[in-house]
CSV table of C-alpha atoms in Angstrom, one decimal:
chain,number,residue,atom,x,y,z
A,33,MET,CA,-19.0,-16.8,-3.7
A,34,THR,CA,-19.3,-15.1,-7.1
A,35,GLY,CA,-16.9,-13.0,-9.1
A,36,CYS,CA,-13.7,-14.1,-10.8
A,37,ARG,CA,-11.3,-12.1,-8.6
A,38,SER,CA,-12.8,-13.4,-5.4
A,39,ASP,CA,-12.7,-17.0,-6.6
A,40,LEU,CA,-9.1,-16.8,-7.7
A,41,ALA,CA,-8.1,-15.2,-4.4
A,42,LEU,CA,-9.7,-18.0,-2.5
A,43,LEU,CA,-8.0,-20.6,-4.6
A,44,ASP,CA,-4.7,-18.9,-3.9
A,45,ILE,CA,-5.4,-18.8,-0.1
A,46,ASP,CA,-6.4,-22.5,-0.1
A,47,TYR,CA,-3.2,-23.5,-2.0
A,48,TRP,CA,-1.0,-21.7,0.5
A,49,SER,CA,-3.0,-23.0,3.5
A,50,ARG,CA,-2.4,-26.6,2.3
A,51,ARG,CA,1.3,-25.8,1.8
A,52,SER,CA,1.6,-24.2,5.3
A,53,GLY,CA,-0.4,-26.8,7.2
A,54,ILE,CA,-3.1,-24.2,8.1
A,55,GLU,CA,-6.4,-26.0,8.9
A,56,ARG,CA,-8.9,-23.1,9.0
A,57,ILE,CA,-9.0,-19.3,8.4
A,58,LEU,CA,-11.7,-17.4,10.2
A,59,VAL,CA,-12.3,-13.9,8.6
A,60,THR,CA,-13.2,-10.9,10.7
A,61,LEU,CA,-14.6,-8.6,8.0
A,62,GLY,CA,-13.4,-5.1,7.6
A,63,ASN,CA,-14.0,-2.3,5.1
A,64,HIS,CA,-13.3,-2.5,1.3
A,65,GLU,CA,-14.9,-5.9,1.4
A,66,PRO,CA,-17.2,-7.1,-1.5
A,67,TYR,CA,-20.3,-6.8,0.7
A,68,ASN,CA,-22.5,-7.2,-2.3
A,69,GLU,CA,-21.4,-10.9,-2.2
A,70,TYR,CA,-20.9,-11.3,1.6
A,71,THR,CA,-24.1,-9.7,3.0
A,72,PRO,CA,-26.5,-12.0,1.1
A,73,LEU,CA,-24.6,-15.0,2.3
A,74,LEU,CA,-24.6,-13.9,5.9
A,75,GLU,CA,-28.2,-12.9,5.9
A,76,ALA,CA,-29.2,-16.2,4.4
A,77,HIS,CA,-27.7,-18.0,7.5
A,78,PRO,CA,-28.0,-15.5,10.4
A,79,GLY,CA,-25.7,-16.1,13.3
A,80,ARG,CA,-23.6,-18.7,11.4
A,81,ALA,CA,-20.1,-18.6,10.0
A,82,ILE,CA,-20.2,-19.2,6.3
A,83,ARG,CA,-17.7,-21.5,4.6
A,84,VAL,CA,-16.6,-20.0,1.3
A,85,SER,CA,-13.7,-22.3,0.4
A,86,GLN,CA,-11.9,-25.3,1.7
A,87,PHE,CA,-10.2,-23.3,4.4
A,88,VAL,CA,-11.9,-19.9,4.6
A,89,TRP,CA,-14.9,-19.0,6.7
A,90,LEU,CA,-16.6,-15.6,7.0
A,91,LEU,CA,-17.7,-14.6,10.5
A,92,PRO,CA,-21.0,-12.7,11.2
A,93,ARG,CA,-21.0,-9.6,13.4
A,94,PRO,CA,-20.5,-10.4,16.1
A,95,TRP,CA,-19.2,-14.0,16.5
A,96,ARG,CA,-17.9,-15.8,19.5
A,97,LEU,CA,-15.9,-19.0,19.8
A,98,GLU,CA,-13.9,-20.8,22.5
A,99,ILE,CA,-10.4,-22.2,22.0
A,100,HIS,CA,-8.5,-23.9,24.8
A,101,GLY,CA,-10.9,-22.5,27.3
A,102,ARG,CA,-10.5,-18.9,26.1
A,103,GLU,CA,-13.5,-17.0,24.8
A,104,ILE,CA,-12.8,-15.0,21.7
A,105,LEU,CA,-15.1,-12.3,20.3
A,106,SER,CA,-14.9,-11.2,16.6
A,107,LEU,CA,-16.5,-7.8,15.6
A,108,GLY,CA,-16.1,-6.9,12.0
A,109,GLY,CA,-16.6,-3.7,10.2
A,110,ALA,CA,-14.7,-0.3,9.9
A,111,ALA,CA,-15.2,3.1,8.4
A,112,SER,CA,-13.5,3.9,5.0
A,113,VAL,CA,-11.8,7.2,5.3
A,114,ASP,CA,-11.0,7.1,1.6
A,115,ARG,CA,-14.6,6.6,0.4
A,116,LYS,CA,-14.5,10.0,-1.3
A,117,TRP,CA,-12.3,8.3,-3.9
A,118,ARG,CA,-14.4,5.2,-4.2
A,119,THR,CA,-17.7,4.3,-5.9
A,120,PRO,CA,-20.7,3.1,-3.9
A,121,GLY,CA,-21.7,-0.4,-4.9
A,122,LYS,CA,-18.5,-1.0,-6.8
A,123,ASP,CA,-15.6,-0.7,-4.3
A,124,TRP,CA,-17.3,0.8,-1.3
A,125,TRP,CA,-20.5,-0.5,0.6
A,126,ASP,CA,-22.4,1.0,3.4
A,127,ASP,CA,-22.6,-2.4,5.0
A,128,GLU,CA,-19.1,-1.9,6.4
A,129,ARG,CA,-20.5,0.2,9.2
A,130,ILE,CA,-20.6,-1.2,12.8
A,131,LEU,CA,-24.3,-0.8,13.7
A,132,ASP,CA,-25.8,-0.3,17.2
A,133,GLU,CA,-27.3,-3.8,16.9
A,134,HIS,CA,-23.8,-5.2,16.5
A,135,VAL,CA,-22.6,-3.4,19.5
A,136,VAL,CA,-25.5,-4.6,21.7
A,137,ALA,CA,-25.1,-8.2,20.6
A,138,ALA,CA,-21.3,-8.1,21.0
A,139,SER,CA,-21.5,-6.6,24.5
A,140,ALA,CA,-23.6,-9.4,26.0
A,141,ARG,CA,-20.8,-10.9,28.1
A,142,SER,CA,-17.1,-10.8,28.7
A,143,ALA,CA,-14.4,-12.3,26.5
A,144,ASP,CA,-10.7,-13.0,26.9
A,145,VAL,CA,-9.7,-11.8,23.5
A,146,MET,CA,-11.3,-9.4,21.0
A,147,VAL,CA,-10.6,-9.4,17.3
A,148,THR,CA,-11.7,-6.4,15.3
A,149,HIS,CA,-10.8,-4.6,12.1
A,150,GLU,CA,-11.5,-1.1,13.4
A,151,SER,CA,-9.4,0.3,16.3
A,152,PRO,CA,-10.9,1.4,19.6
A,153,ASP,CA,-11.0,5.2,19.8
A,154,ASP,CA,-9.4,5.4,23.3
A,155,THR,CA,-6.4,3.3,22.1
A,156,PRO,CA,-3.2,3.0,24.1
A,157,VAL,CA,-1.3,2.4,20.8
A,158,ALA,CA,0.6,5.6,20.3
A,159,GLN,CA,1.1,5.1,16.5
A,160,VAL,CA,-2.6,4.7,16.0
A,161,ALA,CA,-3.7,7.5,18.4
A,162,ALA,CA,-1.5,9.9,16.4
A,163,LEU,CA,-3.2,9.3,13.1
A,164,PRO,CA,-6.5,11.2,13.5
A,165,ARG,CA,-4.6,14.1,15.0
A,166,CYS,CA,-2.0,14.3,12.3
A,167,ASN,CA,-4.2,13.2,9.3
A,168,PRO,CA,-1.1,12.5,7.2
A,169,ASN,CA,-3.1,11.5,4.1
A,170,GLY,CA,-5.4,14.6,4.2
A,171,PHE,CA,-8.7,12.8,4.5
A,172,PRO,CA,-11.8,15.0,4.5
A,173,ASP,CA,-13.4,16.1,7.8
A,174,ASP,CA,-16.6,14.2,7.3
A,175,ALA,CA,-14.6,11.0,6.7
A,176,LEU,CA,-12.7,11.6,9.9
A,177,GLU,CA,-15.9,12.1,11.8
A,178,GLU,CA,-17.3,8.8,10.4
A,179,SER,CA,-14.0,7.1,11.5
A,180,ALA,CA,-14.3,8.5,15.0
A,181,ALA,CA,-17.9,7.3,15.3
A,182,SER,CA,-16.8,3.8,14.1
A,183,ARG,CA,-14.0,3.7,16.6
A,184,ALA,CA,-16.4,4.8,19.3
A,185,GLN,CA,-18.6,1.7,18.5
A,186,VAL,CA,-15.6,-0.5,19.1
A,187,ASP,CA,-14.9,1.4,22.4
A,188,LYS,CA,-18.3,0.6,23.7
A,189,VAL,CA,-17.8,-3.1,23.1
A,190,TRP,CA,-14.2,-3.1,24.4
A,191,THR,CA,-15.4,-1.5,27.6
A,192,ALA,CA,-18.3,-3.9,28.1
A,193,VAL,CA,-16.4,-7.0,27.2
A,194,ASN,CA,-13.2,-6.1,29.1
A,195,PRO,CA,-10.8,-8.4,27.2
A,196,LYS,CA,-7.2,-8.8,28.2
A,197,LEU,CA,-6.2,-8.5,24.6
A,198,LEU,CA,-7.6,-6.8,21.5
A,199,PHE,CA,-6.2,-7.2,18.0
A,200,HIS,CA,-7.1,-5.0,15.1
A,201,GLY,CA,-5.9,-4.0,11.6
A,202,HIS,CA,-7.3,-1.2,9.4
A,203,MET,CA,-4.8,1.6,10.5
A,204,HIS,CA,-1.9,0.2,8.4
A,205,VAL,CA,0.6,0.8,11.3
A,206,ALA,CA,2.1,-1.8,13.6
A,207,GLY,CA,2.3,-1.2,17.3
A,208,SER,CA,1.0,-2.1,20.7
A,209,GLY,CA,0.1,-0.5,24.0
A,210,THR,CA,-1.3,-1.4,27.4
A,211,THR,CA,-3.8,0.7,29.4
A,212,ALA,CA,-3.2,1.6,33.0
A,213,ASP,CA,-5.5,-1.3,34.1
A,214,GLY,CA,-3.6,-3.9,32.1
A,215,HIS,CA,-5.5,-4.2,28.8
A,216,THR,CA,-3.3,-4.6,25.8
A,217,VAL,CA,-4.2,-3.5,22.2
A,218,VAL,CA,-2.2,-4.8,19.2
A,219,SER,CA,-2.4,-3.0,15.9
A,220,LEU,CA,-1.3,-5.1,13.0
A,221,GLY,CA,0.5,-3.6,10.0
A,222,ARG,CA,-0.7,-3.7,6.4
A,223,ASP,CA,-0.1,-6.5,4.0
A,224,ALA,CA,3.6,-7.2,3.2
A,225,ALA,CA,4.7,-4.9,6.0
A,226,GLU,CA,6.5,-5.6,9.2
A,227,GLY,CA,4.1,-6.4,12.1
A,228,ASN,CA,1.3,-7.6,9.9
A,229,ALA,CA,0.8,-10.8,11.8
A,230,ALA,CA,0.7,-11.9,15.5
A,231,LEU,CA,1.0,-15.2,17.3
A,232,LEU,CA,-1.1,-15.7,20.4
A,233,ASP,CA,-0.4,-18.4,23.0
A,234,LEU,CA,-3.8,-19.1,24.5
A,235,VAL,CA,-2.3,-20.9,27.5
A,236,ASP,CA,-0.3,-17.9,28.9
A,237,MET,CA,-1.9,-15.2,26.7
A,238,SER,CA,1.6,-14.1,25.5
A,239,VAL,CA,1.8,-12.4,22.1
A,240,GLY,CA,4.6,-12.7,19.5
A,241,ILE,CA,5.1,-10.5,16.4
A,242,PRO,CA,7.1,-12.5,13.9
A,243,SER,CA,9.3,-10.6,11.4
A,244,LEU,CA,8.7,-10.8,7.7
A,245,ARG,CA,12.0,-12.7,7.4
A,246,VAL,CA,10.6,-15.4,9.7
A,247,LEU,CA,7.3,-15.5,7.9
A,248,ARG,CA,8.9,-15.9,4.5
A,249,GLY,CA,11.2,-18.6,5.8
A,250,TRP,CA,14.4,-16.7,5.0
C-alpha cells in the first residue's frame, strides 16, 4: 500500500481488530476506492487475495471461498452516481466498473451466499428499489443510467449463482427483502448508521442485524 491516509486507516483497522478479537477482514471492493493503488496490486497477483495489513485482505473480482461448508462469492465494484462532482484519477476511477469478464467468471457455478457492493437491479428491498425512482439527491440522468447498468451486471450473476442470501452496501440505506422464490437480499446502511452490519450464522443461514448500541458496547 502507498499513501499516508491509506496506511493510517489500515493501522487503525488493525488496532481495533486486535482489540475486538477479529482475526481477518476480507474486503469486497466497491466504488470510491483508491484503485490507483489497488489495481496494480491485484494485477500483479491475478486471482489471489492480497494482504495489505496484519488483518486486511483485498479480494479480486470475483472471489470464492468456503466457510463451514458454505460457498461464498464476492463480487466487488459499483457505479458512482456522484462522479460528476469527483475528479478522475484523484477520487474517482473507472476501475470501479463491474466488467463483463467479472460477470462471466462469477457466474461459473452456484454459491450459498453472495457479497457485493452494488445492489441487484431487481431487488426485493423496498428501500433500495425506491431510490432510482425517487432520485432524492438529484443525480444526473447519465449517472443513473450507469448505475442501472451496474446493477444489471449484479442481476446477471445473482440469477446465475442463485444464492440463498445476498448482502450489499453502496445504497446507504438499511433494509431487507425476500423474493417470491425465497431468496433474501440484505442492504447494509452507511458507516455509523443503524443497520450497517450483519451477523450471519453459516449453520442455519440466519441473519441478525445488531444495533449500534450493541456494536458500541453500550
